[in-house]
Short mmCIF file of C-alpha atoms in Angstrom, two decimals:
data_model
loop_
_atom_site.label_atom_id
_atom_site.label_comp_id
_atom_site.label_asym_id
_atom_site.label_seq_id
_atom_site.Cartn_x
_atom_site.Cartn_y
_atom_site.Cartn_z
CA UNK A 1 -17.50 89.27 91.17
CA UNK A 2 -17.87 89.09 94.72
CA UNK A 3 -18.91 85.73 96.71
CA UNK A 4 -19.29 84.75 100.41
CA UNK A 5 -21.45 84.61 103.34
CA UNK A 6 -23.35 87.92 103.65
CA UNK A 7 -27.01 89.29 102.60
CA UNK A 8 -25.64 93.19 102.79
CA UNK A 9 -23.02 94.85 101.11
CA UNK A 10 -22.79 98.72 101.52
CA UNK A 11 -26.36 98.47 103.09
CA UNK A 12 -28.43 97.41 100.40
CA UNK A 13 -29.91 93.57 100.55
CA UNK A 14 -27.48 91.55 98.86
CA UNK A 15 -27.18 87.70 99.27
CA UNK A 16 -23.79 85.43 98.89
CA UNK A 17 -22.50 87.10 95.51
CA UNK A 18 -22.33 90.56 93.49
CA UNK A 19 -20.99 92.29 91.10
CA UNK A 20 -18.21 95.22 91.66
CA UNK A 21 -17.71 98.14 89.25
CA UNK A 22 -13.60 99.27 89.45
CA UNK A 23 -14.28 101.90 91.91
CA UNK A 24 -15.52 99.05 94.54
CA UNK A 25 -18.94 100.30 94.20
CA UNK A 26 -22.13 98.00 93.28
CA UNK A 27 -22.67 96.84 89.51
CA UNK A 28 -26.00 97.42 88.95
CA UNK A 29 -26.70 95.94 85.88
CA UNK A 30 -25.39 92.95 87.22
CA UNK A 31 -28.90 92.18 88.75
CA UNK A 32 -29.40 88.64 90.27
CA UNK A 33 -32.67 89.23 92.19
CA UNK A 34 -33.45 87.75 95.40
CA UNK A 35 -31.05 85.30 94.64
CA UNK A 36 -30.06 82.21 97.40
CA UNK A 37 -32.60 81.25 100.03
CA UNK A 38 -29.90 80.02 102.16
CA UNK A 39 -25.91 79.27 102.01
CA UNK A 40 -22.51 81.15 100.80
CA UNK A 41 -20.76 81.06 97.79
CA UNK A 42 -17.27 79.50 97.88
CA UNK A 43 -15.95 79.32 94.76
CA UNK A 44 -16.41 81.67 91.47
CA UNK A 45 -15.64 80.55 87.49
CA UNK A 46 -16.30 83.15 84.38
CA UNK A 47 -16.90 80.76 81.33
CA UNK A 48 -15.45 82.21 78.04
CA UNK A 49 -18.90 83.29 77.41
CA UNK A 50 -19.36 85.37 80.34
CA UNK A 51 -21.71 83.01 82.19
CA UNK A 52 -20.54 82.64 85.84
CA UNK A 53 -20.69 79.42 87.56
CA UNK A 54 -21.18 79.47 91.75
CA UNK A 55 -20.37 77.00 93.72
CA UNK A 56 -20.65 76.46 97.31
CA UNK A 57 -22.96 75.43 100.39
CA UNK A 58 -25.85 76.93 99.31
CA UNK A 59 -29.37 74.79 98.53
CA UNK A 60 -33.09 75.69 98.91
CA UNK A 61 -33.94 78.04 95.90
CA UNK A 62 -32.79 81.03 93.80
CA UNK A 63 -35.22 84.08 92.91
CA UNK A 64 -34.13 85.30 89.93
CA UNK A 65 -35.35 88.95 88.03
CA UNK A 66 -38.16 86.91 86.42
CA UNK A 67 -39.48 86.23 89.89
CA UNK A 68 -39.41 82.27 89.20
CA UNK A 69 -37.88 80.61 92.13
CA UNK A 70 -35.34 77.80 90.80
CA UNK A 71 -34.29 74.66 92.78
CA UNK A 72 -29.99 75.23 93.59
CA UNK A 73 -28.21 72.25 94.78
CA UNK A 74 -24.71 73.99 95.81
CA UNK A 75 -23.66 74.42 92.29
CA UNK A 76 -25.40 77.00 89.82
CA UNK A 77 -24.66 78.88 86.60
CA UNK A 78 -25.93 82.70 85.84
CA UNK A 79 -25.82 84.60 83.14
CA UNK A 80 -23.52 87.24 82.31
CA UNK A 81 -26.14 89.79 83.45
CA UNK A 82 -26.51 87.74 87.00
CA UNK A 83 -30.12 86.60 85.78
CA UNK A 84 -30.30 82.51 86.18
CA UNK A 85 -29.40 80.28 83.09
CA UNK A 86 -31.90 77.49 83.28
CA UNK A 87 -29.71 75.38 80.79
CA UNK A 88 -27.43 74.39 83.40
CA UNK A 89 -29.18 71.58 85.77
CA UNK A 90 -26.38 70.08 88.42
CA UNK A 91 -27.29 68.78 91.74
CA UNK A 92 -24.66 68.04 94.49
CA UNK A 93 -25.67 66.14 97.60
CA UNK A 94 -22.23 68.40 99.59
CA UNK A 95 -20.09 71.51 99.30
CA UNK A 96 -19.03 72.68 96.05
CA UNK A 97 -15.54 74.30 97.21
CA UNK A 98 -13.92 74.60 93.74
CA UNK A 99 -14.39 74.92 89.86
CA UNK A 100 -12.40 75.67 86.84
CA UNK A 101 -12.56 74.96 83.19
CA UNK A 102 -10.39 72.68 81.95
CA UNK A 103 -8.15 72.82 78.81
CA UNK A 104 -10.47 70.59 77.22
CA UNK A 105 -13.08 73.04 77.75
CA UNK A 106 -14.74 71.15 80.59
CA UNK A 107 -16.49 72.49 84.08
CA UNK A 108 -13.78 70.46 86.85
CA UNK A 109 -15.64 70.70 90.48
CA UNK A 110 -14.05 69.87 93.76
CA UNK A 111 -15.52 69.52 97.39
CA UNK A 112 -16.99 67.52 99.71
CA UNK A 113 -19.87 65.67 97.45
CA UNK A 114 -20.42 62.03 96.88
CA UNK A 115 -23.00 62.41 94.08
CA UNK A 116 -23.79 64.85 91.30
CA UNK A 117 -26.88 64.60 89.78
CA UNK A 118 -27.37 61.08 91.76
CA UNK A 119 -24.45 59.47 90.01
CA UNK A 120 -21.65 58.67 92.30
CA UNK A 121 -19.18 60.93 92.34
CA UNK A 122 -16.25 61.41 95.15
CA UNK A 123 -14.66 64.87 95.69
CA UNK A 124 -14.00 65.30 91.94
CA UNK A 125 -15.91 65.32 88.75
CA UNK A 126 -16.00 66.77 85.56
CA UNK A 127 -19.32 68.18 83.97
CA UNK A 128 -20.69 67.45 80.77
CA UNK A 129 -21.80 71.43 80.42
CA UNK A 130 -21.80 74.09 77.47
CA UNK A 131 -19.36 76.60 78.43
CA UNK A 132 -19.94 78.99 75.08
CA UNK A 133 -23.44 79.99 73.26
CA UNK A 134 -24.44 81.99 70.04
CA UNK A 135 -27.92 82.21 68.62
CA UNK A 136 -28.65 82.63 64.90
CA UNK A 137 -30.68 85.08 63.58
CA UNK A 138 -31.75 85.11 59.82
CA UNK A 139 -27.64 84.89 58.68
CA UNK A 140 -26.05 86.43 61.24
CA UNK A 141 -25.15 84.20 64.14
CA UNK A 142 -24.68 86.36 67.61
CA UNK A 143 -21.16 84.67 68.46
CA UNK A 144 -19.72 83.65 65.42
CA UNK A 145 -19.60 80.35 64.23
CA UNK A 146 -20.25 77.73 66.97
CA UNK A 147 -17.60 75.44 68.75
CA UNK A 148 -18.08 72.31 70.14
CA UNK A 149 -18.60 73.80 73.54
CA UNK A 150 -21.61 76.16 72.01
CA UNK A 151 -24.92 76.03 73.34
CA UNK A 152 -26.63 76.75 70.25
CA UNK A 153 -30.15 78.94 69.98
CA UNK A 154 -32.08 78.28 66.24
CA UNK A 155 -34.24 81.61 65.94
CA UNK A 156 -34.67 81.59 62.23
CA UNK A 157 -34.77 78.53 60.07
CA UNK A 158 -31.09 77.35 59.33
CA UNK A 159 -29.56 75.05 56.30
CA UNK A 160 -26.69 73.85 57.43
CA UNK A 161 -24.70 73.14 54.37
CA UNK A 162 -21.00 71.48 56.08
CA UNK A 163 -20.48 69.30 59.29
CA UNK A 164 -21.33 70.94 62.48
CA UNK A 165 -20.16 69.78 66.09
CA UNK A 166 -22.38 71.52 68.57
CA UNK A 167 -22.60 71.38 72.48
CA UNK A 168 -26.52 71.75 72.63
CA UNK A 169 -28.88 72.79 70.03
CA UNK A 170 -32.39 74.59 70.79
CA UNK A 171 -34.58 75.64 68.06
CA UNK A 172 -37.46 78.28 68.43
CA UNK A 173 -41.35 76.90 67.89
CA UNK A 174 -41.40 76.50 64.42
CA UNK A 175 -38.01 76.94 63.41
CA UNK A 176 -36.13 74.22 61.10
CA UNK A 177 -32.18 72.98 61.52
CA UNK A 178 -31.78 71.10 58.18
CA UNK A 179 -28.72 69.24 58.03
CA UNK A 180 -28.00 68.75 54.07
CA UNK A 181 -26.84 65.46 51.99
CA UNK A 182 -24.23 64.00 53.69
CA UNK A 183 -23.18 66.17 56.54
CA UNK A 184 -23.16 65.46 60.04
CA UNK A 185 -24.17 67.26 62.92
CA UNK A 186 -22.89 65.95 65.93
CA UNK A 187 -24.31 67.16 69.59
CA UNK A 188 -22.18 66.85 72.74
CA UNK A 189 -25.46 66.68 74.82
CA UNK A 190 -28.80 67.44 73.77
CA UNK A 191 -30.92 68.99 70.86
CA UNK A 192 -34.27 70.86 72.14
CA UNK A 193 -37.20 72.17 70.09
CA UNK A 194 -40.71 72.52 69.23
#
């Protein structure tokens, strides 16, 4: 993956970031759409999952392959096919010039910002953020079994039958979690459903 301060690369329209395949040519399944009205990517981190958090100067909006134009405040997070994961919801007020994951499994960000998300926050801060997903489907789920840093998708009804620890939770529009007797699921952030 490829970030900076351009809008071509090998003279097709490409803004701030890409995608190389070994040879140096264009990845293009790696499709991120219009992408960045404005800005340059500074700094590049690949989640376990293969999600890819940008950070940087940029701000204004990002055009995804959906053709829904999303609000970027110098920090976003794609997914692993460059489309835009609207999970991840940071705002900085200044440059994003670093990120990592630390051994805790946490997003660490570095630069020249004095909020994130309106909290204050000086030069360093560390994200409350999944950094892993898996979905479950019928009794299969997509990942394997979920982690604490999961962002977990419900698509069929699920029973769950032990404790769970869980980053997120989402469950599709009429879709049950049941957590049994005494078991406990705990969520790092949120749950979501219908």
């Amino acid at each position: 993956i490829v970030g900076g301060s351009f809008t071509t690369f090998g003279g097709l329209s490409k803004r701030s970031f890409l995608r190389l395949n070994a040879d140096g040519t264009i990845d293009s399944s790696f499709n991120s759409g219009i992408a960045f009205s404005n800005g340059y990517v500074k700094t590049i981190t690949v989640q376990p999952d293969d999600r890819i958090i940008l950070g940087g100067q940029f701000s204004g909006t990002f055009t995804g392959t959906d053709n829904i134009v999303y609000p970027v405040r110098r920090i976003t997070r794609l997914n692993s096919d460059g489309s835009y994961n609207t999970s991840f919801k940071t705002i900085l007020n200044n440059i994003c010039y670093t990120s990592a994951i630390d051994s805790e499994g946490r997003i660490m960000i570095g630069g020249a910002f004095n909020s994130v998300n309106g909290t204050a926050k000086y030069r360093v801060a560390r994200l409350l953020a999944c950094i892993d997903n898996t979905t479950y489907h019928s009794t299969v789920w997509s990942r394997g079994w979920p982690n604490k840093y999961a962002e977990v998708s419900i698509d069929s009804d699920l029973n769950l039958t032990t404790d769970a620890n869980f980053c997120n939770c989402s469950t599709a529009t009429d879709k049950k979690l049941i957590v049994d007797g005494g078991n406990v699921l705990t969520l790092e952030l949120d749950v979501f459903g219908n």
